[in-house]
């Protein structure tokens, strides 16, 4: 939101005596700009938490007393030409210390207010430190696979995470807390992903009978696995066994989402709706609609649905699509022609009716044909009211694999000089445990190619980040916590470093100290980071690039012959699966061949990976006894320490498993019995750590739980699988 300089929309002045125990703070805020007010509220809360009394006054108010501290969240300044940038400075003037926040737009002043509030909470006014910050990437969003209704599912719906959150996504209190939290973490958009959301969101002219009242959930006994292309979600047994979780008309649904988008906009957060195609869930074949791409009724329905979605929600920033999931037996150009005839034309219809409205169109791309797509969508690419951008999976399904990714390298040149992309950043790894490694995220974000980047969004295909449903030790009456608050450190780290990757570890240590004052923050920071590094160290070596190919917290993939029959990744799978191409890791077969040939190993050997895992896990475990002395002082800290311990146990398990797999492969190549004995010993030790992991996990989290990409995770069944690894090594 760019605003004229004449609007002194937000200037906050606080006069304090020299003593930090001062009782009065004067706060001036001009009404009319909600993002700024949001920042002001956090400043007020921070001052009050420090013991200062806050009084609201009119802009232009000036305290007459001398000395003390004057704080200004000042008027807009032409010095700040970049959106969302701000500067916090401290200087002396007129015998008074002054702290000034300046920005070029309302979003910058909001972020400046949030920064100032955080510094006041952490250091009080006398510890406020000057800083100048701007957005590292313009778009910093979340990927939210939204379970709207059994009749209009998302890709993730066949899972406990979705089924437990269908009611959640229609809960106003969820969205207010969620959006407040995202704003504080510096996210500025939410992308809602659905297979076919229109019946739950709009009334389409000419297709009015498709609009759905109420919110339904199926009570069916679910199968473990459904097709990975998301077909079959409307099977008769699913739709014939339902319950209503919320009574609500389609008009009330529209009002609900308009209010959510308004609340988000007031926190500098935009909304997007993005779909997979071609799906027609919720239409029941009415009006002759099918999922056939050559059905003219279907084309007309989609085109009008896209237009009506944009017209119905004036604050919807844009729409997007991905092609291919249910586009069967057709070529690349046919898919793009259909996408333009439906989504592209729908956007053009909307901007024709609302000239001057800026709409962003997001086209997810799997290949290197950006210029071909741009040619098909030329009317959008060239339209002054449309911002056409791509979306590309930067790290496939696993951000937590390597700070250096390679999958974009052939895609980037295809963008040319003018096209831009946002990067899909997928976390299909850390669902259960509280992950947190700022050093990893900082390096990862700094490695993203900046010249073609418009932004990125973070989220999962196997998880719905709604409210926690797994925690067992929830106290009586304790509400289900937001997932992004349970995993606050993880999400805060990604959001804050996405906005400003120069934010130092001293700030993260201070935030840990604020949240857990009873613990040594430095030790907690290091223990948490060491335990969390188990994920990239393991996944960077044992590389199943898609979500259905690898889930580290359960050591499994989707069951089936393309992976393993049970889904568990046994010692044989650890021998055969390759390594992440962005690492210098050496796969076990290549390592064995080099050892046999007496060749020098160029890269990180499997045994080196195992050693690195031991080092990280041991460092976390060695820090825990001192941190454990705080147990009982904070439920959240106890849960955090439990998760750090679990990640360390997992690291020990994978370290011994990689060692055992390497020794078993060497035995098979050389026939040396000592190698076999070493493999059996390592895998036996691995089992010890795995049982520690699953025993504690079973005490803390619901077991089993059902995921949509790798099926049912059951610690009891997995324990038996781990035991079989020892037998495999004994059998040779």
Coordinates of N, CA and C in Angstrom, one line a residue, residues 419-629:
X419 N 10.3 -12.9 -17.5 CA 9.4 -13.7 -16.7 C 10.0 -13.9 -15.4
X420 N 9.1 -14.0 -14.4 CA 9.6 -14.3 -13.0 C 8.9 -15.5 -12.4
X421 N 9.3 -16.0 -11.3 CA 8.7 -17.1 -10.7 C 8.7 -17.0 -9.2
X422 N 7.7 -17.6 -8.6 CA 7.8 -17.9 -7.1 C 8.2 -19.3 -7.0
X423 N 8.8 -19.7 -5.9 CA 9.4 -21.0 -5.6 C 8.5 -21.7 -4.6
X424 N 8.0 -22.9 -5.0 CA 7.3 -23.8 -4.1 C 8.4 -24.4 -3.2
X425 N 8.3 -24.1 -1.9 CA 9.2 -24.7 -0.9 C 8.4 -25.6 0.0
X426 N 8.7 -26.9 -0.2 CA 7.9 -28.0 0.4 C 8.6 -28.6 1.6
X427 N 7.8 -28.6 2.7 CA 8.2 -29.3 3.9 C 7.4 -30.5 4.0
X428 N 7.8 -31.6 3.5 CA 7.1 -32.9 3.7 C 8.0 -33.8 4.5
X429 N 8.5 -33.2 5.6 CA 9.4 -33.9 6.5 C 9.1 -33.7 8.0
X430 N 9.0 -32.5 8.4 CA 8.8 -32.2 9.9 C 7.4 -31.9 10.1
X431 N 6.6 -32.9 10.4 CA 5.2 -32.7 10.8 C 5.0 -32.9 12.3
X432 N 5.7 -33.9 12.8 CA 5.5 -34.4 14.1 C 6.3 -33.6 15.1
X433 N 7.5 -33.4 14.9 CA 8.5 -32.8 15.8 C 8.8 -31.3 15.5
X434 N 9.0 -30.6 16.6 CA 9.3 -29.2 16.5 C 10.8 -29.0 16.0
X435 N 10.9 -28.6 14.7 CA 12.2 -28.5 14.0 C 12.6 -27.0 14.1
X436 N 13.9 -26.8 14.2 CA 14.4 -25.4 14.2 C 15.9 -25.3 14.0
X437 N 16.4 -24.8 12.8 CA 17.8 -24.6 12.5 C 18.0 -23.4 11.7
X438 N 18.0 -22.2 12.3 CA 18.2 -21.0 11.6 C 19.4 -20.9 10.6
X439 N 20.5 -21.5 11.0 CA 21.6 -21.5 10.1 C 21.4 -22.2 8.8
X440 N 20.6 -23.3 8.9 CA 20.3 -24.0 7.6 C 19.4 -23.2 6.8
X441 N 18.3 -22.7 7.3 CA 17.3 -21.9 6.6 C 18.0 -20.6 6.0
X442 N 18.9 -20.0 6.7 CA 19.5 -18.8 6.3 C 20.3 -19.1 5.0
X443 N 21.1 -20.1 5.1 CA 22.0 -20.5 3.9 C 21.1 -20.9 2.7
X444 N 20.0 -21.7 3.0 CA 19.1 -22.1 2.0 C 18.5 -20.9 1.2
X445 N 18.0 -20.0 2.0 CA 17.4 -18.8 1.4 C 18.3 -17.9 0.6
X446 N 19.5 -17.8 1.1 CA 20.5 -17.0 0.4 C 21.0 -17.6 -0.9
X447 N 20.8 -18.9 -1.0 CA 21.2 -19.6 -2.2 C 20.2 -19.6 -3.4
X448 N 19.0 -19.1 -3.1 CA 17.9 -19.0 -4.1 C 18.3 -17.9 -5.1
X449 N 18.2 -18.2 -6.4 CA 18.6 -17.2 -7.4 C 17.7 -16.0 -7.4
X450 N 18.3 -14.9 -7.1 CA 17.5 -13.7 -6.8 C 17.0 -13.0 -8.1
X451 N 17.7 -13.2 -9.2 CA 17.4 -12.4 -10.4 C 16.0 -12.8 -11.1
X452 N 15.6 -14.0 -10.8 CA 14.3 -14.4 -11.4 C 13.2 -14.6 -10.4
X453 N 13.5 -14.3 -9.1 CA 12.6 -14.6 -8.0 C 11.7 -13.5 -7.7
X454 N 10.4 -13.8 -7.7 CA 9.4 -12.9 -7.2 C 9.0 -13.2 -5.8
X455 N 9.2 -14.5 -5.4 CA 8.8 -14.8 -4.0 C 8.9 -16.3 -3.9
X456 N 8.3 -16.8 -2.8 CA 8.2 -18.2 -2.5 C 7.1 -18.5 -1.5
X457 N 6.7 -19.7 -1.4 CA 5.7 -20.1 -0.4 C 6.0 -21.4 0.1
X458 N 5.7 -21.6 1.4 CA 6.2 -22.7 2.2 C 5.0 -23.5 2.7
X459 N 5.1 -24.8 2.6 CA 4.0 -25.7 3.1 C 4.2 -27.1 2.7
X460 N 3.1 -27.9 2.8 CA 3.2 -29.3 2.6 C 2.0 -29.8 1.8
X461 N 2.2 -31.0 1.2 CA 1.2 -31.7 0.5 C 0.6 -32.9 1.4
X462 N 1.4 -33.2 2.4 CA 1.0 -34.4 3.2 C 0.5 -33.9 4.6
X463 N 0.3 -32.6 4.7 CA -0.1 -32.1 6.1 C -0.9 -30.9 5.9
X464 N -1.9 -30.7 6.8 CA -2.7 -29.5 6.8 C -2.3 -28.8 8.1
X465 N -1.8 -27.6 7.9 CA -1.3 -26.8 9.0 C -2.4 -26.0 9.7
X466 N -3.3 -26.7 10.3 CA -4.5 -26.1 10.9 C -4.3 -26.1 12.4
X467 N -5.0 -27.0 13.1 CA -4.8 -27.1 14.6 C -4.2 -28.5 14.9
X468 N -3.4 -28.5 15.9 CA -2.7 -29.8 16.3 C -3.8 -30.8 16.8
X469 N -3.6 -32.0 16.3 CA -4.6 -33.1 16.7 C -3.8 -34.3 17.2
X470 N -2.5 -34.2 17.3 CA -1.7 -35.4 17.6 C -1.3 -35.5 19.1
X471 N -1.2 -34.3 19.7 CA -0.6 -34.3 21.1 C -1.5 -35.0 22.1
X472 N -0.9 -35.9 22.8 CA -1.7 -36.7 23.8 C -1.7 -36.1 25.2
X473 N -0.6 -35.3 25.6 CA -0.6 -34.8 26.9 C -1.2 -33.5 27.1
X474 N -2.2 -33.2 26.3 CA -3.0 -31.9 26.4 C -3.8 -32.0 27.7
X475 N -3.6 -30.9 28.5 CA -4.3 -30.8 29.7 C -5.8 -30.7 29.6
X476 N -6.6 -31.0 30.6 CA -8.0 -30.9 30.6 C -8.4 -29.5 30.3
X477 N -9.2 -29.3 29.2 CA -9.7 -28.0 28.8 C -8.7 -27.3 28.0
X478 N -7.5 -27.8 27.8 CA -6.5 -27.1 26.9 C -6.9 -27.2 25.5
X479 N -7.1 -26.1 24.8 CA -7.5 -26.1 23.4 C -6.5 -26.6 22.5
X480 N -7.0 -27.1 21.3 CA -6.0 -27.5 20.3 C -5.3 -26.3 19.8
X481 N -4.0 -26.4 19.8 CA -3.1 -25.3 19.5 C -2.9 -25.2 17.9
X482 N -2.8 -24.0 17.4 CA -2.4 -23.9 16.0 C -1.1 -24.6 15.7
X483 N -1.1 -25.3 14.6 CA 0.2 -26.0 14.2 C 1.3 -25.1 14.1
X484 N 1.1 -23.9 13.5 CA 2.2 -22.9 13.4 C 2.6 -22.3 14.7
X485 N 1.8 -22.5 15.7 CA 2.2 -22.1 17.1 C 2.9 -23.2 17.8
X486 N 2.4 -24.4 17.6 CA 3.2 -25.5 18.2 C 4.6 -25.5 17.5
X487 N 4.7 -25.3 16.2 CA 5.9 -25.3 15.5 C 6.4 -23.8 15.3
X488 N 6.2 -23.0 16.3 CA 6.4 -21.6 16.2 C 7.8 -21.2 15.7
X489 N 8.8 -21.9 16.3 CA 10.2 -21.6 16.0 C 10.5 -21.9 14.5
X490 N 10.0 -23.0 14.1 CA 10.2 -23.4 12.7 C 9.6 -22.4 11.7
X491 N 8.3 -22.1 11.9 CA 7.7 -21.1 11.0 C 8.2 -19.7 11.2
X492 N 8.4 -19.3 12.4 CA 9.0 -18.0 12.6 C 10.3 -17.8 11.9
X493 N 11.2 -18.8 12.0 CA 12.5 -18.8 11.4 C 12.4 -18.6 9.9
X494 N 11.5 -19.4 9.3 CA 11.4 -19.3 7.8 C 10.9 -18.0 7.4
X495 N 9.8 -17.5 8.1 CA 9.2 -16.2 7.7 C 10.2 -15.1 7.9
X496 N 10.8 -15.0 9.1 CA 11.7 -13.9 9.4 C 12.9 -13.9 8.5
X497 N 13.5 -15.0 8.2 CA 14.7 -15.0 7.3 C 14.3 -14.8 5.9
X498 N 13.0 -15.2 5.5 CA 12.6 -14.9 4.2 C 12.5 -13.4 3.9
X499 N 12.1 -12.7 5.0 CA 12.0 -11.2 4.9 C 13.4 -10.6 5.1
X500 N 14.2 -11.1 6.0 CA 15.5 -10.5 6.2 C 16.5 -11.6 6.6
X501 N 17.2 -12.3 5.6 CA 18.1 -13.3 6.0 C 19.4 -12.9 6.7
X502 N 19.5 -11.6 6.9 CA 20.6 -11.1 7.7 C 20.3 -11.0 9.2
X503 N 19.1 -11.4 9.6 CA 18.8 -11.5 11.0 C 19.6 -12.5 11.6
X504 N 20.4 -12.1 12.7 CA 21.4 -12.9 13.3 C 20.9 -13.9 14.3
X505 N 21.8 -14.8 14.6 CA 21.4 -15.8 15.6 C 21.2 -15.2 17.0
X506 N 21.8 -14.0 17.3 CA 21.6 -13.4 18.6 C 20.1 -13.1 18.8
X507 N 19.4 -12.7 17.7 CA 18.0 -12.5 17.8 C 17.2 -13.7 18.2
X508 N 17.6 -14.8 17.5 CA 16.9 -16.1 17.8 C 17.1 -16.6 19.2
X509 N 18.4 -16.4 19.6 CA 18.7 -16.7 21.0 C 17.9 -15.9 22.0
X510 N 17.7 -14.6 21.7 CA 17.0 -13.7 22.5 C 15.5 -14.1 22.6
X511 N 14.9 -14.5 21.4 CA 13.6 -14.9 21.4 C 13.3 -16.2 22.2
X512 N 14.3 -17.1 22.1 CA 14.2 -18.3 23.0 C 14.3 -17.9 24.4
X513 N 15.1 -17.0 24.7 CA 15.2 -16.5 26.1 C 14.0 -15.9 26.6
X514 N 13.3 -15.2 25.7 CA 12.0 -14.5 26.1 C 10.9 -15.6 26.4
X515 N 10.9 -16.6 25.5 CA 9.8 -17.6 25.6 C 10.1 -18.6 26.7
X516 N 11.4 -18.9 26.9 CA 11.7 -19.9 28.0 C 12.8 -19.3 28.9
X517 N 12.4 -18.3 29.7 CA 13.4 -17.6 30.6 C 14.1 -18.5 31.6
X518 N 13.5 -19.6 31.9 CA 14.1 -20.6 32.9 C 15.2 -21.4 32.3
X519 N 15.4 -21.4 31.0 CA 16.4 -22.2 30.3 C 17.5 -21.3 29.9
X520 N 18.7 -21.9 29.7 CA 19.9 -21.2 29.1 C 19.6 -21.2 27.6
X521 N 19.3 -20.0 27.1 CA 18.9 -19.8 25.7 C 19.9 -20.2 24.7
X522 N 21.2 -19.9 25.0 CA 22.3 -20.3 24.1 C 22.4 -21.8 24.0
X523 N 22.3 -22.5 25.1 CA 22.3 -24.0 25.0 C 21.1 -24.5 24.3
X524 N 20.0 -23.9 24.6 CA 18.8 -24.4 23.9 C 18.9 -24.2 22.4
X525 N 19.3 -23.0 22.0 CA 19.5 -22.7 20.6 C 20.4 -23.8 19.9
X526 N 21.5 -24.1 20.5 CA 22.5 -25.0 19.9 C 22.0 -26.4 19.9
X527 N 21.3 -26.8 21.0 CA 20.8 -28.2 21.1 C 19.7 -28.4 20.0
X528 N 18.8 -27.4 19.9 CA 17.7 -27.5 18.9 C 18.3 -27.5 17.5
X529 N 19.3 -26.7 17.2 CA 19.8 -26.7 15.9 C 20.5 -28.0 15.6
X530 N 21.3 -28.5 16.5 CA 22.0 -29.8 16.2 C 21.0 -30.9 16.0
X531 N 20.0 -31.0 16.8 CA 19.0 -32.1 16.6 C 18.3 -31.9 15.3
X532 N 18.0 -30.7 14.9 CA 17.2 -30.5 13.7 C 18.0 -30.8 12.4
X533 N 19.3 -30.7 12.5 CA 20.2 -31.0 11.4 C 20.2 -32.5 11.0
X534 N 19.6 -33.3 11.8 CA 19.4 -34.7 11.5 C 18.6 -34.9 10.2
X535 N 17.6 -34.0 10.0 CA 16.8 -34.1 8.8 C 17.6 -33.9 7.5
X536 N 18.2 -32.7 7.3 CA 19.0 -32.6 6.0 C 20.1 -33.5 5.9
X537 N 20.8 -33.9 7.0 CA 21.9 -34.8 6.8 C 21.4 -36.2 6.3
X538 N 20.3 -36.6 6.9 CA 19.7 -37.9 6.4 C 19.1 -37.8 5.1
X539 N 18.3 -36.9 4.8 CA 17.6 -36.8 3.5 C 18.5 -36.4 2.4
X540 N 19.5 -35.6 2.7 CA 20.5 -35.3 1.7 C 21.3 -36.6 1.2
X541 N 21.3 -37.6 2.1 CA 22.0 -38.8 1.7 C 21.0 -39.8 1.2
X542 N 19.9 -39.9 1.8 CA 18.9 -40.9 1.4 C 17.7 -40.2 0.7
X543 N 17.8 -40.1 -0.6 CA 17.1 -39.1 -1.3 C 15.9 -39.7 -2.1
X544 N 14.7 -39.6 -1.5 CA 13.4 -39.9 -2.2 C 12.8 -38.5 -2.4
X545 N 12.9 -38.0 -3.7 CA 12.6 -36.6 -3.9 C 11.1 -36.2 -3.7
X546 N 10.2 -37.1 -3.9 CA 8.8 -36.8 -3.8 C 8.2 -37.2 -2.4
X547 N 7.1 -36.6 -2.1 CA 6.6 -36.8 -0.7 C 6.2 -38.3 -0.5
X548 N 5.7 -39.0 -1.5 CA 5.4 -40.4 -1.4 C 6.6 -41.3 -1.4
X549 N 7.7 -40.7 -1.7 CA 9.0 -41.6 -1.7 C 9.8 -41.5 -0.4
X550 N 9.5 -40.6 0.5 CA 10.3 -40.6 1.7 C 9.7 -39.7 2.7
X551 N 9.5 -40.2 3.9 CA 9.0 -39.4 5.1 C 9.9 -39.8 6.2
X552 N 10.8 -38.9 6.6 CA 11.9 -39.2 7.5 C 11.5 -39.6 8.9
X553 N 10.4 -38.9 9.4 CA 10.0 -39.2 10.8 C 9.4 -40.6 11.0
X554 N 9.1 -41.3 9.9 CA 8.7 -42.7 10.0 C 9.5 -43.7 9.2
X555 N 10.6 -43.2 8.6 CA 11.5 -44.0 7.8 C 10.7 -44.9 6.8
X556 N 9.8 -44.2 6.0 CA 9.0 -45.0 5.1 C 8.6 -44.1 3.9
X557 N 8.0 -44.8 2.9 CA 7.5 -44.2 1.7 C 6.1 -44.8 1.6
X558 N 5.5 -44.5 0.5 CA 4.2 -45.1 0.1 C 4.4 -46.6 -0.1
X559 N 3.6 -47.5 0.4 CA 3.7 -48.9 0.1 C 3.6 -49.2 -1.4
X560 N 4.3 -50.2 -1.9 CA 4.1 -50.6 -3.2 C 5.4 -51.0 -3.9
X561 N 5.3 -51.7 -5.0 CA 6.6 -52.2 -5.6 C 7.5 -51.1 -6.1
X562 N 7.0 -49.9 -6.4 CA 7.8 -48.9 -6.9 C 8.7 -48.3 -5.7
X563 N 8.3 -48.6 -4.5 CA 9.1 -48.2 -3.3 C 9.5 -49.4 -2.6
X564 N 8.8 -49.8 -1.5 CA 9.0 -51.1 -0.9 C 7.6 -51.6 -0.6
X565 N 7.4 -52.9 -0.5 CA 6.1 -53.5 -0.4 C 5.4 -53.0 0.9
X566 N 6.1 -52.8 2.0 CA 5.5 -52.4 3.2 C 5.5 -50.9 3.4
X567 N 6.3 -50.2 2.6 CA 6.6 -48.8 2.8 C 7.8 -48.5 3.6
X568 N 8.2 -49.4 4.5 CA 9.4 -49.1 5.3 C 10.6 -49.2 4.5
X569 N 11.5 -48.3 4.8 CA 12.8 -48.3 4.1 C 13.8 -49.1 4.9
X570 N 14.0 -50.3 4.5 CA 14.8 -51.2 5.2 C 16.3 -51.0 4.8
X571 N 17.2 -51.9 5.3 CA 18.6 -51.7 5.1 C 18.9 -51.8 3.6
X572 N 18.2 -52.7 2.9 CA 18.4 -52.8 1.4 C 18.1 -51.5 0.7
X573 N 17.0 -50.9 1.1 CA 16.6 -49.6 0.5 C 17.7 -48.5 0.8
X574 N 18.3 -48.6 1.9 CA 19.3 -47.6 2.2 C 20.6 -47.8 1.4
X575 N 20.7 -49.1 1.0 CA 21.9 -49.3 0.1 C 21.6 -48.8 -1.3
X576 N 20.4 -49.0 -1.8 CA 20.1 -48.8 -3.2 C 19.6 -47.3 -3.6
X577 N 19.0 -46.6 -2.6 CA 18.5 -45.3 -2.9 C 19.7 -44.3 -3.1
X578 N 19.5 -43.4 -4.0 CA 20.6 -42.5 -4.3 C 20.7 -41.3 -3.4
X579 N 21.5 -40.3 -3.7 CA 21.8 -39.2 -2.8 C 21.3 -37.9 -3.5
X580 N 21.1 -36.9 -2.7 CA 20.6 -35.6 -3.3 C 21.7 -35.0 -4.2
X581 N 21.3 -34.6 -5.4 CA 22.2 -34.1 -6.4 C 22.9 -32.8 -6.0
X582 N 22.4 -32.1 -5.1 CA 23.0 -30.8 -4.6 C 24.0 -31.0 -3.6
X583 N 24.2 -32.2 -3.1 CA 25.3 -32.5 -2.1 C 26.5 -33.2 -2.7
X584 N 27.5 -33.3 -2.0 CA 28.7 -34.1 -2.5 C 28.7 -35.5 -1.9
X585 N 27.5 -35.9 -1.3 CA 27.4 -37.3 -0.7 C 27.7 -38.3 -1.8
X586 N 28.3 -39.4 -1.3 CA 28.6 -40.5 -2.2 C 27.7 -41.7 -1.8
X587 N 26.9 -42.2 -2.7 CA 26.0 -43.3 -2.5 C 26.7 -44.5 -2.1
X588 N 26.1 -45.4 -1.4 CA 26.7 -46.7 -0.9 C 27.3 -47.5 -2.1
X589 N 26.6 -47.8 -3.2 CA 27.1 -48.6 -4.3 C 28.4 -48.0 -4.8
X590 N 28.4 -46.6 -5.0 CA 29.6 -46.0 -5.5 C 30.8 -46.0 -4.5
X591 N 30.4 -45.9 -3.3 CA 31.5 -46.0 -2.2 C 32.1 -47.4 -2.2
X592 N 31.2 -48.4 -2.3 CA 31.7 -49.8 -2.3 C 32.6 -50.1 -3.5
X593 N 32.2 -49.6 -4.7 CA 33.0 -49.8 -5.9 C 34.3 -49.1 -5.7
X594 N 34.4 -47.9 -5.2 CA 35.6 -47.2 -5.0 C 36.5 -47.9 -4.0
X595 N 36.0 -48.4 -3.0 CA 36.8 -49.2 -2.0 C 37.4 -50.4 -2.6
X596 N 36.6 -51.1 -3.4 CA 37.1 -52.3 -4.0 C 38.2 -52.0 -5.0
X597 N 38.1 -50.8 -5.7 CA 39.1 -50.4 -6.7 C 40.3 -49.7 -6.1
X598 N 40.2 -49.5 -4.8 CA 41.3 -48.7 -4.1 C 41.4 -47.3 -4.6
X599 N 40.2 -46.8 -5.0 CA 40.2 -45.4 -5.5 C 39.9 -44.4 -4.4
X600 N 40.3 -43.2 -4.6 CA 40.1 -42.1 -3.7 C 38.6 -41.7 -3.7
X601 N 38.0 -41.5 -2.6 CA 36.6 -41.0 -2.5 C 36.6 -39.5 -2.7
X602 N 35.9 -39.1 -3.7 CA 35.7 -37.7 -4.0 C 34.3 -37.2 -3.5
X603 N 34.3 -36.8 -2.3 CA 33.0 -36.4 -1.7 C 32.8 -36.9 -0.3
X604 N 31.6 -36.8 0.3 CA 31.4 -37.2 1.6 C 30.9 -38.7 1.6
X605 N 31.6 -39.5 2.2 CA 31.3 -41.0 2.2 C 30.1 -41.3 3.1
X606 N 29.5 -42.4 2.9 CA 28.4 -42.8 3.8 C 28.8 -42.9 5.2
X607 N 30.0 -43.3 5.5 CA 30.5 -43.4 6.9 C 30.7 -42.0 7.4
X608 N 31.1 -41.0 6.6 CA 31.2 -39.6 7.0 C 29.9 -39.0 7.3
X609 N 28.9 -39.4 6.6 CA 27.5 -38.9 6.9 C 27.1 -39.5 8.2
X610 N 27.3 -40.8 8.4 CA 27.0 -41.4 9.7 C 27.7 -40.7 10.9
X611 N 29.0 -40.3 10.7 CA 29.7 -39.6 11.7 C 29.1 -38.3 12.0
X612 N 28.7 -37.5 10.9 CA 28.1 -36.2 11.1 C 26.8 -36.3 11.9
X613 N 26.0 -37.4 11.6 CA 24.8 -37.6 12.3 C 25.1 -37.9 13.8
X614 N 26.0 -38.7 14.1 CA 26.4 -39.0 15.4 C 26.8 -37.7 16.2
X615 N 27.6 -36.9 15.5 CA 28.1 -35.6 16.1 C 26.9 -34.7 16.4
X616 N 26.0 -34.5 15.5 CA 24.9 -33.6 15.8 C 24.0 -34.2 16.9
X617 N 23.6 -35.5 16.8 CA 22.7 -36.1 17.8 C 23.4 -36.1 19.2
X618 N 24.7 -36.4 19.2 CA 25.4 -36.5 20.5 C 25.4 -35.1 21.1
X619 N 25.7 -34.1 20.3 CA 25.7 -32.7 20.9 C 24.4 -32.3 21.5
X620 N 23.3 -32.7 20.8 CA 22.0 -32.4 21.4 C 21.7 -33.1 22.7
X621 N 22.1 -34.4 22.7 CA 21.8 -35.2 23.8 C 22.7 -34.8 25.0
X622 N 23.9 -34.4 24.8 CA 24.8 -33.9 25.8 C 24.3 -32.6 26.5
X623 N 23.6 -31.8 25.7 CA 23.0 -30.6 26.3 C 21.8 -30.8 27.1
X624 N 21.1 -31.9 26.8 CA 19.7 -32.0 27.4 C 19.7 -32.2 29.0
X625 N 20.7 -32.9 29.6 CA 20.6 -33.0 31.0 C 20.5 -31.7 31.8
X626 N 21.3 -30.7 31.3 CA 21.2 -29.4 32.0 C 19.9 -28.7 31.7
X627 N 19.5 -28.8 30.4 CA 18.2 -28.2 30.1 C 17.0 -28.9 30.8
X628 N 17.2 -30.2 31.0 CA 16.1 -31.0 31.7 C 15.9 -30.5 33.1
X629 N 16.9 -29.8 33.7 CA 16.7 -29.3 35.1 C 15.6 -28.3 35.2

